[in-house]
Coordinates of C-alpha atoms and ligand atoms in Angstrom, one line a residue:
M138 CA -14.6 94.6 64.8
T139 CA -12.5 96.6 67.3
E140 CA -11.9 93.9 69.9
S141 CA -8.9 91.7 69.6
P142 CA -9.5 88.5 67.6
L143 CA -10.9 85.1 68.5
V144 CA -8.2 82.7 67.5
V145 CA -9.1 79.0 67.0
V146 CA -6.2 76.5 67.0
G147 CA -7.1 73.4 65.0
A148 CA -9.1 73.6 61.7
S149 CA -11.3 70.6 61.7
C150 CA -14.7 69.5 63.0
A151 CA -14.6 71.3 66.4
G152 CA -12.7 74.4 65.2
T153 CA -14.9 75.0 62.2
N154 CA -18.1 74.6 64.1
L155 CA -16.8 76.8 66.9
A156 CA -15.9 79.6 64.6
L157 CA -19.2 79.4 62.7
A158 CA -21.2 79.2 65.9
A159 CA -19.4 82.2 67.4
R160 CA -20.5 84.2 64.4
E161 CA -24.0 82.8 64.6
F162 CA -24.2 83.8 68.3
G163 CA -23.2 87.4 67.4
S164 CA -19.4 87.6 67.8
Q165 CA -18.2 90.8 66.2
R166 CA -14.5 89.9 66.6
R167 CA -12.2 89.0 63.8
I168 CA -12.1 85.2 63.7
I169 CA -8.9 83.4 62.7
V170 CA -8.7 79.6 62.4
V171 CA -5.2 78.2 62.5
G172 CA -4.6 74.7 61.3
E173 CA -1.5 72.7 60.6
E174 CA -3.1 70.6 57.8
P175 CA -3.2 72.0 54.2
G176 CA -6.5 73.1 52.7
F177 CA -9.9 73.7 54.1
P178 CA -11.5 71.5 56.9
Y179 CA -12.8 68.1 55.9
H180 CA -14.9 65.2 57.3
R181 CA -12.7 62.4 58.8
P182 CA -15.4 59.7 59.0
P183 CA -15.3 58.8 55.2
L184 CA -11.5 58.3 55.4
S185 CA -12.0 54.7 56.6
K186 CA -15.1 54.1 54.6
A187 CA -16.2 55.6 51.2
Y188 CA -13.0 57.6 50.7
L189 CA -10.7 54.6 51.3
S190 CA -12.8 52.5 49.0
G191 CA -12.6 55.2 46.3
K192 CA -16.4 55.8 46.3
A193 CA -15.9 59.3 47.7
D194 CA -13.6 62.0 46.2
D195 CA -11.8 64.9 47.9
Q196 CA -14.5 67.4 47.0
S197 CA -17.1 65.4 48.9
L198 CA -15.0 65.4 52.1
M199 CA -15.3 69.2 52.5
L200 CA -16.8 70.1 55.9
R201 CA -18.5 73.3 54.6
P202 CA -18.4 75.1 51.2
E203 CA -15.3 77.3 51.0
K204 CA -17.4 80.4 50.2
L205 CA -19.3 80.1 53.5
Y206 CA -16.1 81.0 55.5
A207 CA -15.6 84.2 53.6
S208 CA -19.2 85.2 53.9
Q209 CA -19.0 84.7 57.6
G210 CA -15.7 86.7 57.9
I211 CA -13.8 83.6 59.0
E212 CA -10.1 83.6 58.1
F213 CA -8.1 80.4 57.7
L214 CA -4.3 80.0 58.2
P215 CA -3.6 76.5 56.8
E216 CA -0.3 74.7 57.1
T217 CA 0.5 76.7 60.2
R218 CA 1.3 75.0 63.5
V219 CA 1.0 76.8 66.7
V220 CA 4.0 76.0 68.9
S221 CA 3.3 78.0 72.1
I222 CA 0.8 80.2 73.9
D223 CA 1.9 83.2 76.0
R224 CA -1.1 83.7 78.3
N225 CA 0.5 86.8 79.9
V226 CA 0.4 88.8 76.7
K227 CA -2.3 86.8 75.0
A228 CA -0.3 85.8 72.0
L229 CA 0.5 82.6 70.0
L230 CA 3.7 81.7 68.3
T231 CA 3.6 79.7 65.1
S232 CA 6.2 77.3 63.7
E233 CA 7.0 80.0 61.1
G234 CA 7.9 82.4 63.9
Q235 CA 4.7 84.4 63.4
R236 CA 3.1 86.0 66.5
I237 CA -0.7 86.1 66.6
S238 CA -2.4 88.1 69.3
Y239 CA -5.8 86.9 70.7
G240 CA -8.5 88.3 72.8
Q241 CA -10.2 85.0 73.1
L242 CA -8.6 81.6 72.3
A243 CA -10.2 78.2 71.4
L244 CA -8.2 75.0 71.4
T245 CA -9.6 72.4 69.1
T246 CA -6.4 70.4 68.5
G247 CA -8.0 67.0 68.3
C248 CA -5.9 63.8 68.8
R249 CA -3.4 61.7 67.0
P250 CA -3.1 58.0 66.5
R251 CA -0.9 56.1 68.9
R252 CA 2.1 54.6 67.1
L253 CA 3.5 51.1 67.4
S254 CA 6.6 51.2 69.7
L255 CA 8.5 48.6 67.7
A256 CA 11.6 48.7 65.6
G257 CA 10.4 49.0 61.9
A258 CA 7.2 50.9 62.8
E259 CA 8.2 53.7 60.4
A260 CA 8.5 51.2 57.4
D261 CA 6.8 52.3 54.2
N262 CA 3.9 49.8 54.4
V263 CA 3.1 50.4 58.1
L264 CA 0.2 53.0 58.0
L265 CA -1.9 55.0 60.4
L266 CA -5.2 56.7 59.6
R267 CA -6.1 60.1 60.8
T268 CA -5.6 62.6 58.0
V269 CA -6.7 62.7 54.4
A270 CA -3.0 62.5 53.4
E271 CA -2.7 59.2 55.4
A272 CA -6.0 58.0 53.8
R273 CA -4.5 58.7 50.3
S274 CA -1.4 56.7 51.2
L275 CA -3.5 53.8 52.5
R276 CA -5.7 53.9 49.4
E277 CA -2.7 53.8 47.2
A278 CA -1.0 51.0 49.2
A279 CA -4.3 49.0 49.1
Q280 CA -4.3 49.0 45.3
S281 CA -1.3 46.7 45.1
A282 CA -1.8 44.7 48.4
R283 CA -3.1 41.2 48.4
S284 CA -3.0 40.8 52.2
A285 CA -3.2 43.2 55.1
L286 CA -2.7 43.0 58.9
V287 CA -4.8 45.3 60.9
I288 CA -3.4 45.8 64.4
G289 CA -6.3 46.7 66.8
G290 CA -10.0 45.7 66.6
G291 CA -11.4 49.1 67.5
F292 CA -13.7 51.2 65.3
I293 CA -11.0 52.5 62.9
G294 CA -9.4 49.1 62.6
L295 CA -12.7 47.4 61.9
E296 CA -13.8 50.0 59.4
V297 CA -10.5 49.7 57.5
A298 CA -10.7 45.9 57.7
A299 CA -14.2 46.0 56.2
T300 CA -13.2 48.4 53.4
L301 CA -10.1 46.4 52.5
A302 CA -11.9 43.1 52.6
Q303 CA -14.5 44.4 50.3
G304 CA -11.7 45.4 47.9
G305 CA -10.6 41.8 47.7
I306 CA -7.7 42.0 50.2
A307 CA -7.1 39.1 52.6
V308 CA -7.4 40.8 56.0
T309 CA -6.3 39.6 59.4
V310 CA -7.2 41.6 62.5
I311 CA -5.3 41.1 65.7
E312 CA -6.7 42.3 69.0
L313 CA -5.2 42.1 72.4
E314 CA -8.5 41.9 74.3
P315 CA -10.5 38.6 74.2
R316 CA -13.2 40.3 72.0
L317 CA -13.8 43.2 69.7
L318 CA -14.5 46.7 71.0
Q319 CA -14.3 45.6 74.6
R320 CA -14.8 49.0 76.2
A321 CA -17.1 50.4 73.6
V322 CA -19.9 47.9 72.9
S323 CA -21.8 45.0 74.5
T324 CA -20.8 41.4 73.8
L325 CA -23.9 40.9 71.7
V326 CA -23.0 43.7 69.4
A327 CA -19.3 42.7 69.3
D328 CA -20.3 39.2 68.4
A329 CA -22.7 40.4 65.6
L330 CA -19.9 42.5 64.1
L331 CA -17.5 39.6 64.3
K332 CA -19.9 37.4 62.5
V333 CA -20.3 40.0 59.6
H334 CA -16.6 40.3 59.3
R335 CA -16.1 36.6 59.2
S336 CA -18.7 36.3 56.6
H337 CA -16.4 38.5 54.5
D338 CA -13.5 36.2 55.2
V339 CA -11.7 38.5 57.6
T340 CA -9.6 36.4 60.0
F341 CA -9.4 37.4 63.7
R342 CA -6.7 36.6 66.3
F343 CA -7.6 37.6 69.9
G344 CA -5.4 37.9 72.9
V345 CA -2.3 38.6 70.9
T346 CA -0.3 41.7 70.0
A347 CA 2.5 42.5 67.5
A348 CA 5.8 41.7 69.1
A349 CA 8.3 42.3 66.2
L350 CA 8.3 43.6 62.7
E351 CA 10.5 41.7 60.2
L352 CA 11.6 43.9 57.3
S353 CA 12.7 43.3 53.8
G354 CA 14.3 46.6 52.7
N355 CA 12.0 49.4 53.8
R356 CA 8.9 47.2 54.0
V357 CA 7.6 45.0 56.7
R358 CA 7.1 41.5 55.3
N359 CA 6.3 39.5 58.5
V360 CA 4.8 40.4 61.8
R361 CA 5.7 38.2 64.7
L362 CA 3.0 38.1 67.3
S363 CA 3.2 37.8 71.1
D364 CA 2.4 34.0 70.9
N365 CA 5.4 33.6 68.6
S366 CA 3.3 32.9 65.5
T367 CA 4.0 34.9 62.3
I368 CA 1.8 36.7 59.8
T369 CA 3.0 37.5 56.4
C370 CA 1.4 40.6 54.8
D371 CA 1.8 43.3 52.2
L372 CA 0.4 46.0 54.4
V373 CA 0.1 46.8 58.1
V374 CA -2.5 49.2 59.4
V375 CA -2.2 50.4 63.0
G376 CA -5.3 51.3 64.9
I377 CA -4.4 51.1 68.5
G378 CA -6.0 54.2 69.9
T379 CA -5.2 57.8 70.1
I380 CA -3.4 60.4 72.2
P381 CA -4.9 63.9 72.8
N382 CA -3.1 66.8 71.3
D383 CA -3.0 68.6 74.7
E384 CA 0.8 69.5 74.9
L385 CA 0.2 73.1 73.7
A386 CA -2.3 73.6 76.5
R387 CA -0.2 71.8 79.1
D388 CA 3.0 73.8 78.2
A389 CA 0.9 76.9 78.7
G390 CA 0.0 75.8 82.2
L391 CA -3.6 74.8 81.5
C392 CA -5.0 71.9 83.6
C393 CA -4.8 68.7 81.5
D394 CA -5.2 65.1 82.3
N395 CA -5.5 62.8 79.2
G396 CA -7.0 65.9 77.4
I397 CA -7.5 69.5 78.2
L398 CA -9.9 69.7 81.2
I399 CA -13.0 71.8 80.5
D400 CA -16.0 72.7 82.6
A401 CA -19.6 72.2 81.5
H402 CA -19.4 75.3 79.3
G403 CA -16.1 74.5 77.6
R404 CA -13.9 76.8 79.7
T405 CA -10.4 75.6 80.5
S406 CA -8.6 76.7 83.7
D407 CA -8.0 80.1 82.0
E408 CA -11.3 81.9 81.5
S409 CA -10.3 83.5 78.2
I410 CA -9.5 80.0 76.7
V411 CA -12.0 77.4 75.8
A412 CA -11.5 73.9 74.3
A413 CA -13.7 71.4 72.5
G414 CA -13.6 68.1 70.6
D415 CA -11.3 65.2 70.7
C416 CA -8.6 67.1 72.7
A417 CA -11.0 68.0 75.6
R418 CA -12.0 66.0 78.7
Q419 CA -15.2 66.9 80.5
S420 CA -17.4 65.7 83.3
N421 CA -20.2 63.9 81.5
A422 CA -23.7 64.2 82.8
F423 CA -24.7 61.1 80.9
A424 CA -22.0 59.0 82.6
D425 CA -22.4 59.7 86.3
H426 CA -20.2 62.8 85.8
Q427 CA -17.1 60.8 85.0
L428 CA -14.4 62.7 83.2
L429 CA -14.6 61.6 79.6
R430 CA -12.7 62.4 76.5
L431 CA -15.1 61.4 73.7
E432 CA -14.0 61.1 70.1
S433 CA -17.0 61.6 67.8
V434 CA -18.5 64.1 65.4
Q435 CA -21.4 64.7 67.7
N436 CA -19.1 65.6 70.7
A437 CA -16.9 67.8 68.6
T438 CA -19.9 69.7 67.2
D439 CA -21.9 70.1 70.4
Q440 CA -18.9 71.0 72.6
A441 CA -17.8 73.5 69.9
R442 CA -21.3 75.2 70.0
S443 CA -21.3 75.2 73.8
A444 CA -17.8 76.8 73.9
A445 CA -18.9 79.4 71.3
A446 CA -21.9 80.2 73.5
T447 CA -19.6 80.8 76.4
L448 CA -17.3 83.1 74.3
T449 CA -20.3 85.2 73.2
A450 CA -21.9 85.2 76.7
R451 CA -25.0 83.4 75.3
A452 CA -27.0 81.0 77.3
D453 CA -25.5 77.5 76.8
T454 CA -26.8 75.4 74.0
G455 CA -28.1 72.8 76.5
L456 CA -27.1 69.3 77.5
K457 CA -26.8 67.1 74.4
P458 CA -26.7 63.3 74.7
P459 CA -23.6 61.7 73.2
W460 CA -24.0 59.6 70.1
F461 CA -21.8 57.9 67.6
W462 CA -22.0 55.8 64.5
S463 CA -19.8 53.3 62.6
D464 CA -20.4 51.8 59.2
Q465 CA -18.9 48.4 58.4
Y466 CA -20.1 46.7 55.2
D467 CA -23.8 47.4 54.9
V468 CA -24.2 47.4 58.7
K469 CA -24.7 50.7 60.6
L470 CA -23.9 50.7 64.3
Q471 CA -25.3 53.6 66.2
I472 CA -24.8 54.2 69.9
A473 CA -26.8 56.7 71.9
G474 CA -25.6 57.6 75.4
I475 CA -22.7 56.1 77.4
I476 CA -23.4 52.4 77.9
T477 CA -20.5 51.4 80.2
G478 CA -21.6 50.5 83.7
A479 CA -25.0 49.1 82.6
D480 CA -26.4 46.5 85.0
T481 CA -29.5 45.5 82.9
S482 CA -29.8 45.2 79.2
V483 CA -32.9 44.5 77.0
V484 CA -32.8 43.4 73.4
R485 CA -35.3 44.3 70.8
G486 CA -35.2 43.1 67.2
T487 CA -33.6 40.0 65.7
P488 CA -29.9 39.4 66.7
E489 CA -29.8 36.3 64.5
E490 CA -30.4 38.6 61.4
G491 CA -28.0 41.2 62.7
K492 CA -30.8 43.8 63.1
F493 CA -31.4 44.6 66.7
S494 CA -30.9 47.2 69.5
V495 CA -29.6 46.7 73.0
F496 CA -31.2 49.1 75.6
H497 CA -29.0 49.6 78.7
F498 CA -30.0 50.5 82.2
R499 CA -28.2 51.3 85.4
N500 CA -30.0 51.3 88.7
G501 CA -33.3 51.1 86.8
S502 CA -32.5 54.2 84.7
F503 CA -32.1 54.2 80.9
I504 CA -28.5 55.1 80.0
G505 CA -28.2 54.3 76.3
A506 CA -28.8 52.0 73.4
E507 CA -26.8 50.3 70.7
S508 CA -28.6 49.8 67.4
L509 CA -27.4 47.6 64.6
S510 CA -29.2 48.6 61.4
R511 CA -32.2 49.8 63.5
A512 CA -32.0 53.6 62.9
S513 CA -35.5 54.3 64.3
D514 CA -34.6 52.8 67.7
H515 CA -31.4 55.0 67.8
V516 CA -33.4 58.1 67.1
L517 CA -35.9 57.3 69.8
A518 CA -33.1 56.4 72.3
R519 CA -31.5 59.7 71.6
R520 CA -34.7 61.5 72.1
C521 CA -35.4 59.8 75.4
L522 CA -31.9 60.7 76.7
G523 CA -32.2 64.3 75.5
E524 CA -35.7 64.9 76.8
Q525 CA -35.1 62.8 79.9
I526 CA -38.0 60.5 79.1
S527 CA -37.8 57.6 81.5
L528 CA -37.8 54.1 80.1
S529 CA -37.8 51.0 82.3
P530 CA -36.4 47.6 81.4
S531 CA -39.7 45.9 81.8
V532 CA -41.5 48.3 79.5
V533 CA -38.8 48.2 76.8
G534 CA -38.7 44.4 77.1
D535 CA -42.4 44.2 76.2
T536 CA -41.8 43.6 72.5
S537 CA -45.6 43.4 71.8
I538 CA -45.6 47.2 71.9
D539 CA -43.6 49.2 69.4
L540 CA -41.0 51.5 70.7
A541 CA -42.5 54.8 69.5
T542 CA -45.7 53.9 71.4
I543 CA -43.6 53.1 74.5
V544 CA -41.8 56.5 74.2
R545 CA -45.1 58.3 73.7
Q546 CA -46.6 56.7 76.7
S547 CA -43.5 57.2 78.9
K548 CA -43.6 60.9 78.1
K549 CA -47.0 61.4 79.6
Ligands
LIG819 C1 -10.7 57.4 60.0 C2 -11.7 58.1 61.0 C3 -13.0 57.7 61.0 C4 -13.9 58.2 61.9 N1 -15.3 57.8 61.8 C5 -16.1 58.3 62.7 C6 -17.5 57.9 62.7 O1 -17.9 57.1 61.9 N2 -18.4 58.5 63.5 C7 -18.0 59.5 64.4 O2 -18.8 60.0 65.2 N3 -16.7 59.9 64.5 C8 -15.7 59.3 63.6 N4 -14.4 59.7 63.7 C9 -14.0 60.7 64.7 C10 -14.2 62.1 64.3 O3 -13.7 62.3 63.0 C11 -13.5 63.0 65.3 O4 -14.2 62.8 66.5 C12 -13.5 64.5 64.9 O5 -12.8 64.7 63.7 C13 -13.0 65.3 66.0 O6 -12.8 66.6 65.6 P1 -11.8 67.6 66.3 O7 -11.9 68.9 65.5 O8 -12.0 67.6 67.7 O9 -10.3 67.0 66.1 P2 -9.5 66.6 64.8 O10 -10.5 66.2 63.7 O11 -8.5 65.7 65.2 O12 -8.8 68.0 64.3 C14 -7.9 68.6 65.0 C15 -7.1 69.5 64.1 O13 -6.2 70.3 64.8 C16 -4.9 70.4 64.2 N5 -3.9 70.7 65.1 C17 -3.5 70.0 66.2 N6 -2.5 70.7 66.9 C18 -2.3 71.9 66.2 C19 -1.4 73.0 66.4 N7 -0.6 73.0 67.5 N8 -1.5 74.0 65.5 C20 -2.4 74.0 64.5 N9 -3.2 72.9 64.3 C21 -3.2 71.9 65.1 C22 -4.8 69.0 63.6 O14 -3.8 68.9 62.6 C23 -6.2 68.7 63.1 O15 -6.4 69.1 61.8 C24 -13.5 59.2 62.8 C25 -12.2 59.6 62.8 C26 -11.3 59.0 61.9 C27 -9.8 59.4 62.0

């Protein structure tokens, strides 16, 4: 290990996978992963689900067993924030004033939740959810709360609403758009999720936003909405989107635009620096080459492996279709591909029972599918996207033939 180190900034899903993949692909460099959070990397998805409900403990969150890192020669520097990059001398500066030289640099800094820009947004019972520390605070607050207001009907807001409602808390969700998950799912899927939430007594208010927070001491007691109505609650959870952590890259002169811009192989505008995961924005072959910043475990993992291949001069790991999941109550939503811009949609299954898939097409080509509690459809949809198996609306619409047969026949 004579070359200068590969330094990874951000010790989470993308950073960990990148470090491990670099080793797997033969990197002989010293690998140092620097992260500002304490402890070893953990899974974020359970934070709004099993961890919040108390069904999962800290140990079960661990991304990989601790001993794996040592066996792969991967060093961690936890609780260390990188504050600047000097690209001329290839060195980083940490908040503790430590200087770390790099030969190769990977930025996997993720994103952070958008905060409410209202007076009182820092009150004790106004909570965000990104880190395990925030999940602990929310879990603790939920123990004594009888009512909660969730601001934002996106995935995080809805998962938190589901978990809190199942814990016996009276939950209200407010959403500025006229329906749930406006930019992420079809109306049919949004309506099905709304129905499930309502069956668990969650109240929804659409077309409104929080206008003012009324405090009693250090706690919000009432939230005044944009239509002048008021909601009284013990707890406020804010889920109004995220902001990419791209300031470090931007300050170092790397090209950024709502995320660190990367090419198809994870390279930033500096060839010795790659980026991956929630902080990165890339032209997406599954979305007409639009620049997208995806926030999912799949994206963080696959981009990380692709960037590691670039750093080790390996052939790229290949084009992987995007996919995502969300668990709410006993419903599993799975999305394969990028479904925005669809002009034709075909439903299979039984929407009235909440078990169905919507297959989406643009200009006659299959672009993705949403599946609600239909895991086998999701697996086949991913396979079709990954292997470029063409599906047509008329064939998928023929519900007398099962999907596996359709896929088999389409492959010929
Ligand atoms: C509550 C919750 C539920 C989710 N559920 C799902 C789900 O069901 N399905 C799904 O596909 N995805 C889900 N996600 C999204 C998924 O967890 C993310 O896409 C994934 O964590 C992205 O990984 P990442 O490594 O790119 O970024 P992150 O996980 O955000 O990690 C970035 C890390 O970099 C650190 N960092 C940032 N700047 C610096 C710096 N300057 N110096 C040092 N360290 C720094 C941060 O502290 C952080 O630890 C969920 C996310 C949350 C928060």
